[in-house]
PDB file of C-alpha atoms in Angstrom:
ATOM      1  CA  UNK A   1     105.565  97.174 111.685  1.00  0.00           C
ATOM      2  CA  UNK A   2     109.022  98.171 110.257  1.00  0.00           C
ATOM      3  CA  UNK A   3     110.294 101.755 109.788  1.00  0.00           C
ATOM      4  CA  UNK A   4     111.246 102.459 106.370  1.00  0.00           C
ATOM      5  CA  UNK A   5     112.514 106.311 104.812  1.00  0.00           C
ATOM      6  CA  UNK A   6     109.522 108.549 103.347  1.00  0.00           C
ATOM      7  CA  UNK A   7     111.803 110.762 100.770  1.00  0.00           C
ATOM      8  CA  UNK A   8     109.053 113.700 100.483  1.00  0.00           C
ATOM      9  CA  UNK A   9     109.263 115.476  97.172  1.00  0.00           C
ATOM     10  CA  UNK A  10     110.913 118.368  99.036  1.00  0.00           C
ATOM     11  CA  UNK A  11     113.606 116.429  99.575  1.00  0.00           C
ATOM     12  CA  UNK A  12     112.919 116.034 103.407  1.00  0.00           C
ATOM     13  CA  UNK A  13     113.158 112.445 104.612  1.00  0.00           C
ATOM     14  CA  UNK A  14     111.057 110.763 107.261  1.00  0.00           C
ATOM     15  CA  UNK A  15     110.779 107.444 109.138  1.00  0.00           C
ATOM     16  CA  UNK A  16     107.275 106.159 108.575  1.00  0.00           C
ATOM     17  CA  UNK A  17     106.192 102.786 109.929  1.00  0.00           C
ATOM     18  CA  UNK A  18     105.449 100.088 107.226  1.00  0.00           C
ATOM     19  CA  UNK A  19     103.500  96.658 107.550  1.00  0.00           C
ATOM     20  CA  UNK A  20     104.647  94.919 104.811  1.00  0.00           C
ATOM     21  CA  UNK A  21     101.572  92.020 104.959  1.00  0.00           C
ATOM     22  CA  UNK A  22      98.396  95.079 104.598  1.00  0.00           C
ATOM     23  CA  UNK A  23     100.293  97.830 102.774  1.00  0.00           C
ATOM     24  CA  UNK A  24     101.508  98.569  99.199  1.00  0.00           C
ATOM     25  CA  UNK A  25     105.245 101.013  98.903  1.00  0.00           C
ATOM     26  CA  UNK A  26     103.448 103.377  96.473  1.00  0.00           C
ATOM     27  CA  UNK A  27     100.285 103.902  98.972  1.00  0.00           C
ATOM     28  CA  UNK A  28     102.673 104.704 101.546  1.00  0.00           C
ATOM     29  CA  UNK A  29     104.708 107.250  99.021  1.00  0.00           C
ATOM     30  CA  UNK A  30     100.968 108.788  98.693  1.00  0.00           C
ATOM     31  CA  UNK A  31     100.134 107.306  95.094  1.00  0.00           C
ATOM     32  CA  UNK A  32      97.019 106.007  94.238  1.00  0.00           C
ATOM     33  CA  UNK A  33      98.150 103.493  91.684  1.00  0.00           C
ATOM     34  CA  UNK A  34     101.323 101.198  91.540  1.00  0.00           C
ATOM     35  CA  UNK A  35     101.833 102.657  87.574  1.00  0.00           C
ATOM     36  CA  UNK A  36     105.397 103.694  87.199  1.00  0.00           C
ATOM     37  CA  UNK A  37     106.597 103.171  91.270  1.00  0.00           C
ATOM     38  CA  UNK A  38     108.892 100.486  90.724  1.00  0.00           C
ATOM     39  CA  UNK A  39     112.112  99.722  92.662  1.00  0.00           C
ATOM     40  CA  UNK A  40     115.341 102.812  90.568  1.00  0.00           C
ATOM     41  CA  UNK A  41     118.021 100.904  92.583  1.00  0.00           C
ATOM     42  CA  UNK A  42     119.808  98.374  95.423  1.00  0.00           C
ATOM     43  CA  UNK A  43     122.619  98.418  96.998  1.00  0.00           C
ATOM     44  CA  UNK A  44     124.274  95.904  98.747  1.00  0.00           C
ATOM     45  CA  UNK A  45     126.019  97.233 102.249  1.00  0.00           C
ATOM     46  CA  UNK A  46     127.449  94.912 104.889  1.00  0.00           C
ATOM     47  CA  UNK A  47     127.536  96.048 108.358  1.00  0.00           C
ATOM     48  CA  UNK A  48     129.056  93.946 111.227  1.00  0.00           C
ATOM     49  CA  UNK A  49     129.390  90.915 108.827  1.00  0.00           C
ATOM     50  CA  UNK A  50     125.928  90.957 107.885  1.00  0.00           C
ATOM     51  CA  UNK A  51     125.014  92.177 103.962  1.00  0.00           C
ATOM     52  CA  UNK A  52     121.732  93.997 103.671  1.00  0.00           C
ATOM     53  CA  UNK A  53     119.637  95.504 100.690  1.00  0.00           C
ATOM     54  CA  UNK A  54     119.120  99.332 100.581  1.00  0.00           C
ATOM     55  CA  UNK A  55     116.170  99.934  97.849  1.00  0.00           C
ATOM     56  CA  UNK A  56     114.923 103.001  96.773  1.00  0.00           C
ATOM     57  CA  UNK A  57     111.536 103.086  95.205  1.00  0.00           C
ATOM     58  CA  UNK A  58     110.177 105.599  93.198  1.00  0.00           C
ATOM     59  CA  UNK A  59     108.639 107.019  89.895  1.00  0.00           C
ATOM     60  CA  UNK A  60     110.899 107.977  86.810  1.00  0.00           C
ATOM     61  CA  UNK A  61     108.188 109.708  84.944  1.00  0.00           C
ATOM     62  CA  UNK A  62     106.495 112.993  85.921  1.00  0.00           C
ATOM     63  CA  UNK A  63     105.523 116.865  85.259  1.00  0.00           C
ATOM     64  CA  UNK A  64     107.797 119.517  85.793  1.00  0.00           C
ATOM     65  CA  UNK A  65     108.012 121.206  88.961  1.00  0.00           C
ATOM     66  CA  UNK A  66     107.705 117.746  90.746  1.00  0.00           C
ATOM     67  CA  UNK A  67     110.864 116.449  90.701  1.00  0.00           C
ATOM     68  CA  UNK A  68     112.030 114.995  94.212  1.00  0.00           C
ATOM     69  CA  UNK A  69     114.545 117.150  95.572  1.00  0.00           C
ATOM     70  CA  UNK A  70     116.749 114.387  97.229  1.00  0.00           C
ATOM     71  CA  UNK A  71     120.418 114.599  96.430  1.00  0.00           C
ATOM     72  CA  UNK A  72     120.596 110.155  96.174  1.00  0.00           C
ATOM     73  CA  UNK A  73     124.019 108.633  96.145  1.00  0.00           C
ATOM     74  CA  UNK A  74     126.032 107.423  93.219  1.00  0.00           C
ATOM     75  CA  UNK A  75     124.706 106.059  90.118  1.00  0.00           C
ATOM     76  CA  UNK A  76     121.331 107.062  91.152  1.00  0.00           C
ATOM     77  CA  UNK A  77     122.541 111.283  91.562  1.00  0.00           C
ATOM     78  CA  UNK A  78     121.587 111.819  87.646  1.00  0.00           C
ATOM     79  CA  UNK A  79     118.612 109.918  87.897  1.00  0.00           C
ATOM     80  CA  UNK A  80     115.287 112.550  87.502  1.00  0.00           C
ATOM     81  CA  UNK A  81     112.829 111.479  89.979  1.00  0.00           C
ATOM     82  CA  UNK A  82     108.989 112.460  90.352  1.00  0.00           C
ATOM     83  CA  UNK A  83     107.091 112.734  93.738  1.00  0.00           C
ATOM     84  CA  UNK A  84     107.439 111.147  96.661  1.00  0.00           C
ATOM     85  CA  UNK A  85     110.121 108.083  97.589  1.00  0.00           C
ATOM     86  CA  UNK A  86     110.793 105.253  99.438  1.00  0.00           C
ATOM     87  CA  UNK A  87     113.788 103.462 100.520  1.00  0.00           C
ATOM     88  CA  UNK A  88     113.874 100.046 102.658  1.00  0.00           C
ATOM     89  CA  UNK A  89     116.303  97.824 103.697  1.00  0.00           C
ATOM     90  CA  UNK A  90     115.661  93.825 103.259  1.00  0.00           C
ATOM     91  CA  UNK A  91     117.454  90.778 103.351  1.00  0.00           C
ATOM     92  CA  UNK A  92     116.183  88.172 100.880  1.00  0.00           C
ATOM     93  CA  UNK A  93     112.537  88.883 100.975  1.00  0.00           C
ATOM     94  CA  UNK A  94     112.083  90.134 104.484  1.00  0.00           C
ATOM     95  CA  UNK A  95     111.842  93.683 105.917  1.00  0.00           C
ATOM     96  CA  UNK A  96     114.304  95.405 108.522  1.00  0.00           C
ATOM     97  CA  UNK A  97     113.781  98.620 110.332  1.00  0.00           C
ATOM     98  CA  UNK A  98     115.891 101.358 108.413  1.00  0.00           C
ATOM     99  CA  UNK A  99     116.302 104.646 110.745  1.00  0.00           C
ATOM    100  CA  UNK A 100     117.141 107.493 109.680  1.00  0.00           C
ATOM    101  CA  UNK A 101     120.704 107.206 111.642  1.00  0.00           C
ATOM    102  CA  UNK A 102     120.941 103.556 109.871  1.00  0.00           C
ATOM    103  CA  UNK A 103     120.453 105.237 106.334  1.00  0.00           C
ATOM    104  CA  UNK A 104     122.548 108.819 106.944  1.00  0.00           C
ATOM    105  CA  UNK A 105     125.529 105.652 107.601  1.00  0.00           C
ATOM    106  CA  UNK A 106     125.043 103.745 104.390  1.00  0.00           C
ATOM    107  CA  UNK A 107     124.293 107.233 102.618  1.00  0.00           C
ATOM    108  CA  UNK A 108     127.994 108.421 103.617  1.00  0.00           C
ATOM    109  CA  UNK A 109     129.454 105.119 102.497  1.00  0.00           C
ATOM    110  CA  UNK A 110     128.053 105.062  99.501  1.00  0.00           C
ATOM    111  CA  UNK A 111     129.423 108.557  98.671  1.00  0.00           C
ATOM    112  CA  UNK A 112     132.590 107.256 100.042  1.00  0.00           C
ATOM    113  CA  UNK A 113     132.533 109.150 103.245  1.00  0.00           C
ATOM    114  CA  UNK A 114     132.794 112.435 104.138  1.00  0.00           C
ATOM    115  CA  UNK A 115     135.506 114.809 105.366  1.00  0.00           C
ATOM    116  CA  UNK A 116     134.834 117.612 107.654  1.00  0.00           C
ATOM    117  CA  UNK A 117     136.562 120.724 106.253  1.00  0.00           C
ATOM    118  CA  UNK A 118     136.315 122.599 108.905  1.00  0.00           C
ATOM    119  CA  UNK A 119     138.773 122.015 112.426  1.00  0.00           C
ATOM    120  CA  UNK A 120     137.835 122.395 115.500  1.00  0.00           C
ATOM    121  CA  UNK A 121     139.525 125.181 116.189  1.00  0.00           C
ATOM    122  CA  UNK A 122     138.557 126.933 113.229  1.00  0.00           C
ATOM    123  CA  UNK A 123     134.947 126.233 114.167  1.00  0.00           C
ATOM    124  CA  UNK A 124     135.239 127.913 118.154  1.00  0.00           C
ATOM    125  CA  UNK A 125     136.106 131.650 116.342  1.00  0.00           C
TER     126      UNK A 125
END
């Protein structure tokens, strides 16, 4: 089993556990068919000397009012997504556990990192 990121249509994300050798990506996202759920992006991250695929999965086509809620990184932040999502992170063809403290880390460098606006000192008042 390897945890991989459920991003719910609400824009929530979740680790689920994933066997990649019994279960399908879209079964797990809660489709019943593979049409359309096809792999939007990757992205390449190293991380102690080590590169690893980030891939998010999901459906471009869909009816209003489902659009997934999840702000994704750049050049993906434009991109209209329907449903339910799924990102992973591989190397070559096999699976690693993503967590969700693994992904928040490659979600910050992909945006560049963030800055916190707010001081201590400010934040005690």
């Amino acid at each position: 089993m390897t945890k991989i990121i459920l991003v719910k249509k609400t824009g929530e994300l979740q680790e689920v556990n994933y066997d990649s050798s019994s279960e399908s990506l879209y079964k797990k996202a809660g489709y019943k068919k593979p049409d359309n759920f096809k792999s939007v992006i990757r992205w390449d991250i190293e991380h102690k000397n080590v590169t690893y695929s980030y891939t998010v999965f999901g459906n471009k086509e869909g009816k209003a009012n489902y659009e997934n809620k999840y702000e994704f990184p750049p050049p993906i932040d434009n991109v209209l997504l329907f449903n339910s999502c799924i990102i992973v992170k591989t190397k070559g063809d096999r699976y690693y556990d993503l967590s969700m403290e693994d992904w928040l880390r490659v979600y910050e460098k992909l945006y560049g990192g963030f800055e916190d606006l707010v001081s201590e000192d400010e934040s005690e008042e």
